C-alpha cells in the first residue's frame, strides 16, 4: 500500500467543473474590454483616448497582472524553501499562476515594439532642450537606451521562464513518479531562484516604471515591487483557495487552520509592503533634497494626495487592523473579501505610482487605465483557469502531503 | 460521621496523549467546561479539545499595543514640540514621519510585554500552591503520564455521575483531588 502512488489510488483532485464556465466568462469579459481598450487608442484625446493614453494605461494593466504572475513565482519558491502546510495546499494555484507568464510575455511585446516612445522620456533624449534633464539623460544613456532596455527585458523573461519551467516540470514529474528527489530539486533551485527573483524584479521595476522619470531614483524601489507583487499574488491565491475549499474535491481537505496560516501571512505581507513603501518615504522626506522630493510632490499635489491617503488607510491600516482578528482569519469567506479588497488596493497603489508621472500636479481619472486592467485581467484569469485544470489541485505525491492535510483537521493556535 | 475535605475535582490518568485528547474532546462534548489537561509536552489538539481558545489575552495584547503606540508618539511629541523644540534643517517640530519608527517600536514592545505579563496574570502565575499536586501520581505529569481534571465548580459536576463518566473514558485511574 505504501508503495502505491496516489495516482494509482485514483486521488485526482480535479478542478471543479464550474471553472470552465468562469474561464469562458473571463475570456469574454477580457475580449470585450480589450476591444474597447483598442478602440480607445483611436478616440480623441478630449474624451480620454489616444495612442499615448493607450500605452500609459497599457503599462498600468501590464504591471498589475505581471505582478500577480510574478508574485506567484516568488511565493512558489518561498514555500519550497520554508515548507509547511500553507505552502503545500496553495502550491498548485501558485504553479498555475506562474504558467500565465507566457501570456504576460505576449502582452509585453506591443509595449516593447511600439510603446517605448509613448512612455519614456529617455527615448527622446536628443529632442530635449531643457539643459539639466538633457545632461541627466546623456549621463544615463548607456543604460537607458532602447537596445539595452530590450536585451535586459529578454534576460528577465528568460530567467522567469526557466524558473517557471523547471519548478512546474519537476512538480508534475513528482505527481507521476512519487519520487522524493524532485522535492529536493525544487528546493535546491528555489534558493538561488529567489535571489534571482528579487534582482530581476528590482531591475524590471526600475526599467519599466521608475525610468518614466529618468532623473529620479530610489534604491528601495524594487523591493516595494517585490513586496507588492507578492501581496497581489497572495491575495489572488487566497481568493481562489476559498473558492476551491468550499466545493469538492478540496472541501474538507483545506480548512480553517490552513486559512488561518494564510491569513497570518497575508498580514505579514501587508506589513512588509508598508515597511518598504514607508521606508522610501521616510528617507526622502528626511533627506529633503529637491530632485528626490519632487517624485513625492508629483504624487501629493493637485488631488493626488487624496489617493496617497487612501493608499495608506485602505492598503495598509484597514487590512492591518482587520487581519489582527483570529476569527476573521479562520473565516474563509471573510478572509477572501479582505484579500480581494487588497487586490483592488494594489491597483490603486499602482495607479498612484504610474499615472501621476503623466499628469504631474493634477489628478486625472483615466477610464482607459480601468479598462486595460479589466481586459488583461479577463485574459489572465481565463489563462489561469485553463492551466489550473491541467493538474491535480494538490501535489498528491509530495512527501509531506498527509501531514499538510492533517494540519487542517487539528491545527489551530 | 467523618468530614471529608472539600473537593477540587476529579482527575483521570492516561498513559498516552491520544487517549487524553480523545477523552478531553468527549468531556467537552458532554458539556463540561471547567476542565484542564496536563501533559509532559505541549499538545496542540488538547487546547482545542478543551475549548481553550477564547481567552482575554488577545484583547490585553491589543490594548498594550495601542497604549505603546500612543505613549511612544506623544513622548516624542512632548519632547520635540513642547519640552525641547529643536530646529533640524528647517523641518517642522511635529515631524510625524520621523516619529513613526519609534512609534512602531514602542507598539511592539508594549504589546509583547502585555502578552507576557497578561499571560502570567490570566494563568494566575506565579502560584506557589495548586490543588492538583495533592494527587499522589500527578508528579508523573512531568514524565510520562497524561491527566485530565474536571473541577468540582463546573455547574454540571456531580461527584458520582462525573466519576462514572470519567471511568467510561478508558483511563488508567480516576482519583478525587482535594482542595
PDB file of N, CA and C in Angstrom, chain A residues 175-270:
ATOM      1  N   UNK A 175       4.239  14.114  -9.315  1.00  0.00           N
ATOM      2  CA  UNK A 175       2.884  13.562  -9.347  1.00  0.00           C
ATOM      3  C   UNK A 175       2.890  12.167  -9.966  1.00  0.00           C
ATOM      4  N   UNK A 176       3.655  12.046 -11.024  1.00  0.00           N
ATOM      5  CA  UNK A 176       3.634  10.800 -11.789  1.00  0.00           C
ATOM      6  C   UNK A 176       4.412   9.692 -11.091  1.00  0.00           C
ATOM      7  N   UNK A 177       5.593  10.048 -10.532  1.00  0.00           N
ATOM      8  CA  UNK A 177       6.501   9.006 -10.060  1.00  0.00           C
ATOM      9  C   UNK A 177       6.580   8.894  -8.551  1.00  0.00           C
ATOM     10  N   UNK A 178       6.128   9.905  -7.812  1.00  0.00           N
ATOM     11  CA  UNK A 178       6.223   9.917  -6.346  1.00  0.00           C
ATOM     12  C   UNK A 178       7.660   9.854  -5.849  1.00  0.00           C
ATOM     13  N   UNK A 179       8.599  10.299  -6.642  1.00  0.00           N
ATOM     14  CA  UNK A 179       9.997  10.267  -6.189  1.00  0.00           C
ATOM     15  C   UNK A 179      10.316  11.509  -5.372  1.00  0.00           C
ATOM     16  N   UNK A 180      11.038  11.266  -4.260  1.00  0.00           N
ATOM     17  CA  UNK A 180      11.360  12.358  -3.368  1.00  0.00           C
ATOM     18  C   UNK A 180      12.378  13.337  -3.952  1.00  0.00           C
ATOM     19  N   UNK A 181      13.184  12.855  -4.870  1.00  0.00           N
ATOM     20  CA  UNK A 181      14.287  13.714  -5.329  1.00  0.00           C
ATOM     21  C   UNK A 181      13.772  14.979  -6.010  1.00  0.00           C
ATOM     22  N   UNK A 182      12.539  14.929  -6.540  1.00  0.00           N
ATOM     23  CA  UNK A 182      12.010  16.140  -7.180  1.00  0.00           C
ATOM     24  C   UNK A 182      11.803  17.253  -6.162  1.00  0.00           C
ATOM     25  N   UNK A 183      11.392  16.859  -4.944  1.00  0.00           N
ATOM     26  CA  UNK A 183      11.254  17.869  -3.892  1.00  0.00           C
ATOM     27  C   UNK A 183      12.595  18.535  -3.634  1.00  0.00           C
ATOM     28  N   UNK A 184      13.638  17.694  -3.577  1.00  0.00           N
ATOM     29  CA  UNK A 184      14.972  18.239  -3.330  1.00  0.00           C
ATOM     30  C   UNK A 184      15.384  19.178  -4.460  1.00  0.00           C
ATOM     31  N   UNK A 185      15.133  18.751  -5.700  1.00  0.00           N
ATOM     32  CA  UNK A 185      15.482  19.610  -6.842  1.00  0.00           C
ATOM     33  C   UNK A 185      14.809  20.961  -6.727  1.00  0.00           C
ATOM     34  N   UNK A 186      13.515  20.934  -6.414  1.00  0.00           N
ATOM     35  CA  UNK A 186      12.749  22.187  -6.386  1.00  0.00           C
ATOM     36  C   UNK A 186      13.266  23.095  -5.284  1.00  0.00           C
ATOM     37  N   UNK A 187      13.591  22.504  -4.113  1.00  0.00           N
ATOM     38  CA  UNK A 187      14.141  23.321  -3.029  1.00  0.00           C
ATOM     39  C   UNK A 187      15.498  23.889  -3.434  1.00  0.00           C
ATOM     40  N   UNK A 188      16.324  23.044  -4.065  1.00  0.00           N
ATOM     41  CA  UNK A 188      17.663  23.499  -4.449  1.00  0.00           C
ATOM     42  C   UNK A 188      17.594  24.642  -5.455  1.00  0.00           C
ATOM     43  N   UNK A 189      16.643  24.565  -6.374  1.00  0.00           N
ATOM     44  CA  UNK A 189      16.519  25.643  -7.368  1.00  0.00           C
ATOM     45  C   UNK A 189      15.935  26.910  -6.737  1.00  0.00           C
ATOM     46  N   UNK A 190      15.074  26.717  -5.734  1.00  0.00           N
ATOM     47  CA  UNK A 190      14.369  27.876  -5.179  1.00  0.00           C
ATOM     48  C   UNK A 190      15.297  28.821  -4.425  1.00  0.00           C
ATOM     49  N   UNK A 191      16.384  28.285  -3.849  1.00  0.00           N
ATOM     50  CA  UNK A 191      17.318  29.148  -3.119  1.00  0.00           C
ATOM     51  C   UNK A 191      17.896  30.233  -4.015  1.00  0.00           C
ATOM     52  N   UNK A 192      18.713  29.827  -5.022  1.00  0.00           N
ATOM     53  CA  UNK A 192      19.208  30.844  -5.961  1.00  0.00           C
ATOM     54  C   UNK A 192      18.065  31.510  -6.710  1.00  0.00           C
ATOM     55  N   UNK A 193      16.981  30.763  -6.948  1.00  0.00           N
ATOM     56  CA  UNK A 193      15.856  31.313  -7.706  1.00  0.00           C
ATOM     57  C   UNK A 193      15.265  32.543  -7.048  1.00  0.00           C
ATOM     58  N   UNK A 194      15.159  32.516  -5.726  1.00  0.00           N
ATOM     59  CA  UNK A 194      14.521  33.637  -5.036  1.00  0.00           C
ATOM     60  C   UNK A 194      15.430  34.866  -5.074  1.00  0.00           C
ATOM     61  N   UNK A 195      16.745  34.620  -5.083  1.00  0.00           N
ATOM     62  CA  UNK A 195      17.684  35.745  -5.221  1.00  0.00           C
ATOM     63  C   UNK A 195      17.516  36.358  -6.609  1.00  0.00           C
ATOM     64  N   UNK A 196      17.461  35.484  -7.628  1.00  0.00           N
ATOM     65  CA  UNK A 196      17.251  35.982  -8.992  1.00  0.00           C
ATOM     66  C   UNK A 196      15.924  36.714  -9.103  1.00  0.00           C
ATOM     67  N   UNK A 197      14.913  36.189  -8.412  1.00  0.00           N
ATOM     68  CA  UNK A 197      13.585  36.811  -8.442  1.00  0.00           C
ATOM     69  C   UNK A 197      13.652  38.249  -7.927  1.00  0.00           C
ATOM     70  N   UNK A 198      14.316  38.430  -6.789  1.00  0.00           N
ATOM     71  CA  UNK A 198      14.397  39.777  -6.210  1.00  0.00           C
ATOM     72  C   UNK A 198      15.220  40.693  -7.121  1.00  0.00           C
ATOM     73  N   UNK A 199      16.323  40.177  -7.657  1.00  0.00           N
ATOM     74  CA  UNK A 199      17.161  41.005  -8.532  1.00  0.00           C
ATOM     75  C   UNK A 199      16.426  41.396  -9.810  1.00  0.00           C
ATOM     76  N   UNK A 200      15.807  40.404 -10.474  1.00  0.00           N
ATOM     77  CA  UNK A 200      15.132  40.716 -11.741  1.00  0.00           C
ATOM     78  C   UNK A 200      13.927  41.616 -11.506  1.00  0.00           C
ATOM     79  N   UNK A 201      13.221  41.400 -10.395  1.00  0.00           N
ATOM     80  CA  UNK A 201      12.076  42.262 -10.097  1.00  0.00           C
ATOM     81  C   UNK A 201      12.547  43.695  -9.889  1.00  0.00           C
ATOM     82  N   UNK A 202      13.652  43.843  -9.153  1.00  0.00           N
ATOM     83  CA  UNK A 202      14.203  45.179  -8.940  1.00  0.00           C
ATOM     84  C   UNK A 202      14.542  45.836 -10.277  1.00  0.00           C
ATOM     85  N   UNK A 203      15.305  45.117 -11.103  1.00  0.00           N
ATOM     86  CA  UNK A 203      15.713  45.702 -12.381  1.00  0.00           C
ATOM     87  C   UNK A 203      14.512  45.981 -13.273  1.00  0.00           C
ATOM     88  N   UNK A 204      13.562  45.045 -13.298  1.00  0.00           N
ATOM     89  CA  UNK A 204      12.399  45.228 -14.180  1.00  0.00           C
ATOM     90  C   UNK A 204      11.584  46.438 -13.734  1.00  0.00           C
ATOM     91  N   UNK A 205      11.393  46.598 -12.429  1.00  0.00           N
ATOM     92  CA  UNK A 205      10.576  47.730 -11.982  1.00  0.00           C
ATOM     93  C   UNK A 205      11.317  49.042 -12.224  1.00  0.00           C
ATOM     94  N   UNK A 206      12.636  49.020 -12.082  1.00  0.00           N
ATOM     95  CA  UNK A 206      13.419  50.223 -12.373  1.00  0.00           C
ATOM     96  C   UNK A 206      13.311  50.561 -13.860  1.00  0.00           C
ATOM     97  N   UNK A 207      13.480  49.542 -14.701  1.00  0.00           N
ATOM     98  CA  UNK A 207      13.437  49.771 -16.150  1.00  0.00           C
ATOM     99  C   UNK A 207      12.067  50.243 -16.612  1.00  0.00           C
ATOM    100  N   UNK A 208      11.027  49.545 -16.162  1.00  0.00           N
ATOM    101  CA  UNK A 208       9.719  49.712 -16.778  1.00  0.00           C
ATOM    102  C   UNK A 208       8.901  50.824 -16.147  1.00  0.00           C
ATOM    103  N   UNK A 209       9.109  51.070 -14.856  1.00  0.00           N
ATOM    104  CA  UNK A 209       8.301  52.101 -14.204  1.00  0.00           C
ATOM    105  C   UNK A 209       9.146  53.270 -13.690  1.00  0.00           C
ATOM    106  N   UNK A 210      10.218  52.964 -12.949  1.00  0.00           N
ATOM    107  CA  UNK A 210      10.976  54.061 -12.355  1.00  0.00           C
ATOM    108  C   UNK A 210      11.578  54.957 -13.423  1.00  0.00           C
ATOM    109  N   UNK A 211      11.974  54.383 -14.565  1.00  0.00           N
ATOM    110  CA  UNK A 211      12.639  55.185 -15.592  1.00  0.00           C
ATOM    111  C   UNK A 211      11.665  56.107 -16.325  1.00  0.00           C
ATOM    112  N   UNK A 212      10.371  56.051 -15.973  1.00  0.00           N
ATOM    113  CA  UNK A 212       9.430  57.033 -16.530  1.00  0.00           C
ATOM    114  C   UNK A 212       9.907  58.441 -16.181  1.00  0.00           C
ATOM    115  N   UNK A 213      10.467  58.571 -14.985  1.00  0.00           N
ATOM    116  CA  UNK A 213      11.093  59.821 -14.579  1.00  0.00           C
ATOM    117  C   UNK A 213      12.585  59.528 -14.487  1.00  0.00           C
ATOM    118  N   UNK A 214      13.306  59.846 -15.559  1.00  0.00           N
ATOM    119  CA  UNK A 214      14.697  59.393 -15.659  1.00  0.00           C
ATOM    120  C   UNK A 214      15.616  60.084 -14.667  1.00  0.00           C
ATOM    121  N   UNK A 215      15.169  61.212 -14.118  1.00  0.00           N
ATOM    122  CA  UNK A 215      16.029  61.931 -13.177  1.00  0.00           C
ATOM    123  C   UNK A 215      15.978  61.334 -11.790  1.00  0.00           C
ATOM    124  N   UNK A 216      14.870  60.741 -11.441  1.00  0.00           N
ATOM    125  CA  UNK A 216      14.631  60.313 -10.066  1.00  0.00           C
ATOM    126  C   UNK A 216      15.113  58.884  -9.853  1.00  0.00           C
ATOM    127  N   UNK A 217      15.609  58.606  -8.668  1.00  0.00           N
ATOM    128  CA  UNK A 217      15.972  57.223  -8.363  1.00  0.00           C
ATOM    129  C   UNK A 217      15.768  56.944  -6.883  1.00  0.00           C
ATOM    130  N   UNK A 218      15.500  55.662  -6.597  1.00  0.00           N
ATOM    131  CA  UNK A 218      15.333  55.225  -5.219  1.00  0.00           C
ATOM    132  C   UNK A 218      15.808  53.782  -5.161  1.00  0.00           C
ATOM    133  N   UNK A 219      16.697  53.488  -4.218  1.00  0.00           N
ATOM    134  CA  UNK A 219      17.279  52.137  -4.211  1.00  0.00           C
ATOM    135  C   UNK A 219      16.343  51.095  -3.613  1.00  0.00           C
ATOM    136  N   UNK A 220      15.318  51.538  -2.887  1.00  0.00           N
ATOM    137  CA  UNK A 220      14.398  50.567  -2.279  1.00  0.00           C
ATOM    138  C   UNK A 220      13.206  50.300  -3.208  1.00  0.00           C
ATOM    139  N   UNK A 221      13.201  51.010  -4.347  1.00  0.00           N
ATOM    140  CA  UNK A 221      12.055  50.945  -5.258  1.00  0.00           C
ATOM    141  C   UNK A 221      11.704  49.505  -5.651  1.00  0.00           C
ATOM    142  N   UNK A 222      12.723  48.726  -6.017  1.00  0.00           N
ATOM    143  CA  UNK A 222      12.468  47.349  -6.443  1.00  0.00           C
ATOM    144  C   UNK A 222      11.836  46.517  -5.347  1.00  0.00           C
ATOM    145  N   UNK A 223      12.246  46.755  -4.111  1.00  0.00           N
ATOM    146  CA  UNK A 223      11.703  45.964  -3.010  1.00  0.00           C
ATOM    147  C   UNK A 223      10.232  46.275  -2.771  1.00  0.00           C
ATOM    148  N   UNK A 224       9.832  47.517  -3.079  1.00  0.00           N
ATOM    149  CA  UNK A 224       8.407  47.838  -2.968  1.00  0.00           C
ATOM    150  C   UNK A 224       7.621  46.947  -3.936  1.00  0.00           C
ATOM    151  N   UNK A 225       8.206  46.708  -5.117  1.00  0.00           N
ATOM    152  CA  UNK A 225       7.536  45.832  -6.083  1.00  0.00           C
ATOM    153  C   UNK A 225       7.597  44.377  -5.647  1.00  0.00           C
ATOM    154  N   UNK A 226       8.735  43.956  -5.080  1.00  0.00           N
ATOM    155  CA  UNK A 226       8.821  42.575  -4.595  1.00  0.00           C
ATOM    156  C   UNK A 226       7.692  42.318  -3.593  1.00  0.00           C
ATOM    157  N   UNK A 227       7.560  43.228  -2.626  1.00  0.00           N
ATOM    158  CA  UNK A 227       6.526  43.057  -1.605  1.00  0.00           C
ATOM    159  C   UNK A 227       5.131  43.222  -2.208  1.00  0.00           C
ATOM    160  N   UNK A 228       4.978  44.213  -3.094  1.00  0.00           N
ATOM    161  CA  UNK A 228       3.674  44.479  -3.694  1.00  0.00           C
ATOM    162  C   UNK A 228       3.197  43.327  -4.564  1.00  0.00           C
ATOM    163  N   UNK A 229       4.085  42.817  -5.397  1.00  0.00           N
ATOM    164  CA  UNK A 229       3.712  41.697  -6.270  1.00  0.00           C
ATOM    165  C   UNK A 229       3.365  40.465  -5.458  1.00  0.00           C
ATOM    166  N   UNK A 230       4.177  40.213  -4.437  1.00  0.00           N
ATOM    167  CA  UNK A 230       3.901  39.057  -3.586  1.00  0.00           C
ATOM    168  C   UNK A 230       2.538  39.219  -2.915  1.00  0.00           C
ATOM    169  N   UNK A 231       2.258  40.430  -2.475  1.00  0.00           N
ATOM    170  CA  UNK A 231       0.970  40.693  -1.838  1.00  0.00           C
ATOM    171  C   UNK A 231      -0.180  40.515  -2.832  1.00  0.00           C
ATOM    172  N   UNK A 232      -0.011  41.030  -4.052  1.00  0.00           N
ATOM    173  CA  UNK A 232      -1.043  40.838  -5.088  1.00  0.00           C
ATOM    174  C   UNK A 232      -1.321  39.359  -5.283  1.00  0.00           C
ATOM    175  N   UNK A 233      -0.244  38.595  -5.478  1.00  0.00           N
ATOM    176  CA  UNK A 233      -0.403  37.165  -5.768  1.00  0.00           C
ATOM    177  C   UNK A 233      -1.042  36.453  -4.584  1.00  0.00           C
ATOM    178  N   UNK A 234      -0.610  36.806  -3.379  1.00  0.00           N
ATOM    179  CA  UNK A 234      -1.132  36.115  -2.206  1.00  0.00           C
ATOM    180  C   UNK A 234      -2.626  36.392  -2.042  1.00  0.00           C
ATOM    181  N   UNK A 235      -3.028  37.648  -2.288  1.00  0.00           N
ATOM    182  CA  UNK A 235      -4.449  37.983  -2.201  1.00  0.00           C
ATOM    183  C   UNK A 235      -5.242  37.183  -3.226  1.00  0.00           C
ATOM    184  N   UNK A 236      -4.717  37.145  -4.447  1.00  0.00           N
ATOM    185  CA  UNK A 236      -5.400  36.402  -5.509  1.00  0.00           C
ATOM    186  C   UNK A 236      -5.520  34.921  -5.140  1.00  0.00           C
ATOM    187  N   UNK A 237      -4.409  34.360  -4.653  1.00  0.00           N
ATOM    188  CA  UNK A 237      -4.390  32.934  -4.330  1.00  0.00           C
ATOM    189  C   UNK A 237      -5.375  32.620  -3.202  1.00  0.00           C
ATOM    190  N   UNK A 238      -5.447  33.497  -2.210  1.00  0.00           N
ATOM    191  CA  UNK A 238      -6.387  33.252  -1.108  1.00  0.00           C
ATOM    192  C   UNK A 238      -7.822  33.237  -1.636  1.00  0.00           C
ATOM    193  N   UNK A 239      -8.144  34.193  -2.517  1.00  0.00           N
ATOM    194  CA  UNK A 239      -9.497  34.224  -3.077  1.00  0.00           C
ATOM    195  C   UNK A 239      -9.795  32.919  -3.830  1.00  0.00           C
ATOM    196  N   UNK A 240      -8.830  32.457  -4.625  1.00  0.00           N
ATOM    197  CA  UNK A 240      -9.046  31.215  -5.379  1.00  0.00           C
ATOM    198  C   UNK A 240      -9.167  30.023  -4.423  1.00  0.00           C
ATOM    199  N   UNK A 241      -8.325  30.004  -3.379  1.00  0.00           N
ATOM    200  CA  UNK A 241      -8.365  28.879  -2.437  1.00  0.00           C
ATOM    201  C   UNK A 241      -9.703  28.814  -1.713  1.00  0.00           C
ATOM    202  N   UNK A 242     -10.261  29.977  -1.374  1.00  0.00           N
ATOM    203  CA  UNK A 242     -11.563  29.972  -0.695  1.00  0.00           C
ATOM    204  C   UNK A 242     -12.616  29.402  -1.633  1.00  0.00           C
ATOM    205  N   UNK A 243     -12.536  29.812  -2.888  1.00  0.00           N
ATOM    206  CA  UNK A 243     -13.485  29.270  -3.871  1.00  0.00           C
ATOM    207  C   UNK A 243     -13.338  27.758  -3.971  1.00  0.00           C
ATOM    208  N   UNK A 244     -12.095  27.284  -4.009  1.00  0.00           N
ATOM    209  CA  UNK A 244     -11.868  25.843  -4.147  1.00  0.00           C
ATOM    210  C   UNK A 244     -12.257  25.077  -2.882  1.00  0.00           C
ATOM    211  N   UNK A 245     -12.012  25.685  -1.723  1.00  0.00           N
ATOM    212  CA  UNK A 245     -12.198  24.956  -0.463  1.00  0.00           C
ATOM    213  C   UNK A 245     -13.665  24.809  -0.088  1.00  0.00           C
ATOM    214  N   UNK A 246     -14.549  25.531  -0.793  1.00  0.00           N
ATOM    215  CA  UNK A 246     -15.958  25.442  -0.435  1.00  0.00           C
ATOM    216  C   UNK A 246     -16.713  24.481  -1.346  1.00  0.00           C
ATOM    217  N   UNK A 247     -15.995  23.703  -2.139  1.00  0.00           N
ATOM    218  CA  UNK A 247     -16.680  22.725  -3.002  1.00  0.00           C
ATOM    219  C   UNK A 247     -15.753  21.531  -3.213  1.00  0.00           C
ATOM    220  N   UNK A 248     -16.313  20.381  -3.589  1.00  0.00           N
ATOM    221  CA  UNK A 248     -15.457  19.233  -3.830  1.00  0.00           C
ATOM    222  C   UNK A 248     -14.487  19.555  -4.965  1.00  0.00           C
ATOM    223  N   UNK A 249     -13.311  18.971  -5.002  1.00  0.00           N
ATOM    224  CA  UNK A 249     -12.794  17.928  -4.106  1.00  0.00           C
ATOM    225  C   UNK A 249     -12.028  18.452  -2.896  1.00  0.00           C
ATOM    226  N   UNK A 250     -11.813  19.748  -2.784  1.00  0.00           N
ATOM    227  CA  UNK A 250     -10.982  20.239  -1.674  1.00  0.00           C
ATOM    228  C   UNK A 250     -11.798  20.523  -0.420  1.00  0.00           C
ATOM    229  N   UNK A 251     -13.134  20.487  -0.536  1.00  0.00           N
ATOM    230  CA  UNK A 251     -13.970  20.701   0.635  1.00  0.00           C
ATOM    231  C   UNK A 251     -13.597  19.674   1.703  1.00  0.00           C
ATOM    232  N   UNK A 252     -13.298  20.143   2.911  1.00  0.00           N
ATOM    233  CA  UNK A 252     -12.910  19.221   3.963  1.00  0.00           C
ATOM    234  C   UNK A 252     -11.428  18.900   3.986  1.00  0.00           C
ATOM    235  N   UNK A 253     -10.708  19.220   2.907  1.00  0.00           N
ATOM    236  CA  UNK A 253      -9.263  18.985   2.892  1.00  0.00           C
ATOM    237  C   UNK A 253      -8.522  20.262   3.267  1.00  0.00           C
ATOM    238  N   UNK A 254      -8.995  21.378   2.705  1.00  0.00           N
ATOM    239  CA  UNK A 254      -8.406  22.675   3.045  1.00  0.00           C
ATOM    240  C   UNK A 254      -9.373  23.362   3.995  1.00  0.00           C
ATOM    241  N   UNK A 255      -8.905  23.606   5.219  1.00  0.00           N
ATOM    242  CA  UNK A 255      -9.821  24.032   6.281  1.00  0.00           C
ATOM    243  C   UNK A 255      -9.396  25.306   6.975  1.00  0.00           C
ATOM    244  N   UNK A 256     -10.137  25.606   8.044  1.00  0.00           N
ATOM    245  CA  UNK A 256      -9.905  26.862   8.777  1.00  0.00           C
ATOM    246  C   UNK A 256      -8.449  27.021   9.208  1.00  0.00           C
ATOM    247  N   UNK A 257      -7.838  25.917   9.648  1.00  0.00           N
ATOM    248  CA  UNK A 257      -6.447  26.036  10.127  1.00  0.00           C
ATOM    249  C   UNK A 257      -5.527  26.505   9.006  1.00  0.00           C
ATOM    250  N   UNK A 258      -5.771  26.006   7.777  1.00  0.00           N
ATOM    251  CA  UNK A 258      -4.958  26.455   6.640  1.00  0.00           C
ATOM    252  C   UNK A 258      -5.197  27.943   6.367  1.00  0.00           C
ATOM    253  N   UNK A 259      -6.469  28.344   6.378  1.00  0.00           N
ATOM    254  CA  UNK A 259      -6.762  29.753   6.093  1.00  0.00           C
ATOM    255  C   UNK A 259      -6.211  30.653   7.181  1.00  0.00           C
ATOM    256  N   UNK A 260      -6.188  30.127   8.407  1.00  0.00           N
ATOM    257  CA  UNK A 260      -5.600  30.898   9.497  1.00  0.00           C
ATOM    258  C   UNK A 260      -4.131  31.216   9.180  1.00  0.00           C
ATOM    259  N   UNK A 261      -3.405  30.185   8.729  1.00  0.00           N
ATOM    260  CA  UNK A 261      -1.996  30.393   8.372  1.00  0.00           C
ATOM    261  C   UNK A 261      -1.868  31.368   7.207  1.00  0.00           C
ATOM    262  N   UNK A 262      -2.721  31.189   6.188  1.00  0.00           N
ATOM    263  CA  UNK A 262      -2.657  32.085   5.025  1.00  0.00           C
ATOM    264  C   UNK A 262      -2.972  33.517   5.448  1.00  0.00           C
ATOM    265  N   UNK A 263      -3.938  33.661   6.354  1.00  0.00           N
ATOM    266  CA  UNK A 263      -4.307  34.993   6.829  1.00  0.00           C
ATOM    267  C   UNK A 263      -3.158  35.662   7.573  1.00  0.00           C
ATOM    268  N   UNK A 264      -2.428  34.864   8.380  1.00  0.00           N
ATOM    269  CA  UNK A 264      -1.284  35.424   9.104  1.00  0.00           C
ATOM    270  C   UNK A 264      -0.238  35.912   8.118  1.00  0.00           C
ATOM    271  N   UNK A 265      -0.004  35.104   7.074  1.00  0.00           N
ATOM    272  CA  UNK A 265       0.997  35.513   6.082  1.00  0.00           C
ATOM    273  C   UNK A 265       0.532  36.736   5.308  1.00  0.00           C
ATOM    274  N   UNK A 266      -0.778  36.794   5.039  1.00  0.00           N
ATOM    275  CA  UNK A 266      -1.305  37.970   4.329  1.00  0.00           C
ATOM    276  C   UNK A 266      -1.024  39.226   5.155  1.00  0.00           C
ATOM    277  N   UNK A 267      -1.260  39.125   6.466  1.00  0.00           N
ATOM    278  CA  UNK A 267      -0.959  40.255   7.352  1.00  0.00           C
ATOM    279  C   UNK A 267       0.527  40.609   7.267  1.00  0.00           C
ATOM    280  N   UNK A 268       1.376  39.568   7.259  1.00  0.00           N
ATOM    281  CA  UNK A 268       2.816  39.816   7.202  1.00  0.00           C
ATOM    282  C   UNK A 268       3.187  40.543   5.902  1.00  0.00           C
ATOM    283  N   UNK A 269       2.587  40.138   4.779  1.00  0.00           N
ATOM    284  CA  UNK A 269       2.926  40.782   3.503  1.00  0.00           C
ATOM    285  C   UNK A 269       2.381  42.211   3.435  1.00  0.00           C
ATOM    286  N   UNK A 270       1.199  42.430   4.032  1.00  0.00           N
ATOM    287  CA  UNK A 270       0.672  43.801   4.107  1.00  0.00           C
ATOM    288  C   UNK A 270       1.681  44.678   4.847  1.00  0.00           C
TER     289      UNK A 270
END
